[in-house]
Short mmCIF file of C-alpha atoms in Angstrom, two decimals:
data_model
loop_
_atom_site.label_atom_id
_atom_site.label_comp_id
_atom_site.label_asym_id
_atom_site.label_seq_id
_atom_site.Cartn_x
_atom_site.Cartn_y
_atom_site.Cartn_z
CA MET B 1384 -9.37 -8.73 -12.00
CA GLU B 1385 -10.42 -10.34 -8.76
CA MET B 1386 -8.33 -12.87 -6.93
CA ASP B 1387 -10.23 -15.89 -8.39
CA GLY B 1388 -9.64 -14.75 -11.89
CA ARG B 1389 -13.17 -13.47 -12.55
CA LYS B 1390 -13.65 -9.90 -13.72
CA PRO B 1391 -15.83 -7.73 -11.47
CA ASP B 1392 -19.42 -7.32 -12.53
CA LEU B 1393 -19.70 -4.23 -14.93
CA GLU B 1394 -22.56 -1.74 -14.55
CA GLN B 1395 -24.04 -0.10 -17.56
CA ILE B 1396 -25.09 3.45 -16.51
CA VAL B 1397 -27.20 5.93 -18.45
CA LEU B 1398 -27.52 9.52 -17.23
CA ARG B 1399 -29.56 12.32 -18.82
CA PHE B 1400 -28.27 15.87 -18.51
CA SER B 1401 -30.08 19.07 -19.09
CA GLY B 1402 -29.37 22.79 -19.23
CA ARG B 1403 -25.95 24.01 -18.38
CA ALA B 1404 -24.89 20.55 -17.24
CA ALA B 1405 -25.52 19.14 -20.70
CA GLN B 1406 -23.19 21.70 -22.13
CA LEU B 1407 -20.46 21.02 -19.49
CA VAL B 1408 -20.71 17.22 -19.90
CA ARG B 1409 -20.51 17.54 -23.69
CA GLU B 1410 -17.17 19.40 -23.29
CA GLN B 1411 -15.41 16.91 -21.12
CA ASN B 1412 -14.03 13.35 -21.36
CA TRP B 1413 -15.34 11.86 -18.17
CA HIS B 1414 -14.50 8.23 -18.54
CA SER B 1415 -12.79 6.00 -21.13
CA SER B 1416 -16.13 4.04 -21.69
CA GLN B 1417 -18.33 7.13 -22.21
CA GLN B 1418 -20.77 7.41 -25.02
CA ILE B 1419 -22.78 10.66 -25.57
CA GLN B 1420 -26.13 10.77 -27.42
CA GLU B 1421 -27.51 14.08 -28.30
CA LEU B 1422 -31.26 14.39 -27.70
CA ALA B 1423 -33.67 16.42 -29.88
CA ASP B 1424 -34.55 18.74 -26.91
CA GLY B 1425 -30.90 19.81 -26.43
CA ASN B 1426 -30.35 17.45 -23.60
CA LEU B 1427 -27.91 14.53 -23.72
CA GLU B 1428 -27.47 11.08 -22.44
CA LEU B 1429 -24.17 9.94 -21.13
CA SER B 1430 -23.60 6.13 -21.03
CA LEU B 1431 -20.77 4.66 -19.02
CA THR B 1432 -19.62 1.15 -18.07
CA LEU B 1433 -18.27 1.04 -14.49
CA ASN B 1434 -17.19 -1.67 -12.16
CA SER B 1435 -18.73 0.08 -9.19
CA LEU B 1436 -21.50 2.47 -8.48
CA ASP B 1437 -19.96 3.77 -5.21
CA GLU B 1438 -18.20 6.82 -6.50
CA ILE B 1439 -20.68 7.83 -9.25
CA VAL B 1440 -23.46 8.66 -6.69
CA ARG B 1441 -21.77 11.69 -5.35
CA TRP B 1442 -20.83 12.89 -8.79
CA ILE B 1443 -24.50 12.57 -9.90
CA LEU B 1444 -25.72 14.38 -6.82
CA SER B 1445 -23.25 17.27 -7.52
CA TRP B 1446 -25.25 18.11 -10.70
CA ARG B 1447 -28.50 18.39 -8.70
CA LYS B 1448 -31.67 18.64 -10.78
CA ASP B 1449 -29.73 18.72 -14.09
CA CYS B 1450 -28.87 15.03 -13.95
CA GLU B 1451 -31.34 12.21 -14.01
CA VAL B 1452 -30.38 8.54 -13.76
CA VAL B 1453 -32.01 6.72 -16.58
CA SER B 1454 -30.59 3.32 -15.64
CA PRO B 1455 -29.96 1.08 -13.74
CA ALA B 1456 -33.00 1.27 -11.42
CA ASN B 1457 -30.86 0.51 -8.24
CA LEU B 1458 -28.71 3.51 -8.94
CA ARG B 1459 -31.87 5.78 -9.62
CA ARG B 1460 -33.22 4.69 -6.18
CA GLU B 1461 -29.93 5.28 -4.40
CA VAL B 1462 -29.61 8.83 -5.84
CA ARG B 1463 -33.28 9.60 -5.00
CA SER B 1464 -32.80 8.46 -1.40
CA ARG B 1465 -29.75 10.59 -0.92
CA SER B 1466 -31.17 13.78 -2.54
CA ILE B 1467 -34.15 14.10 -0.24
#
């Protein structure tokens, strides 16, 4: 909680993983809020609720082309700008 009693804004994040990354993500518990949705093409979507996007950017970039930010748009833009 913040000093004034308000909770920090929570960010709903959806990431799509493919290939070997999908298999590795499937096998781990990455965050207490995570939800995994299996997709018909063998990929998966990982949904998280976080109070900050700061640390997730580097983690996403570590997966390279095997991780796509589905939402939010501001996170997608940030990852694209850093991956060039």
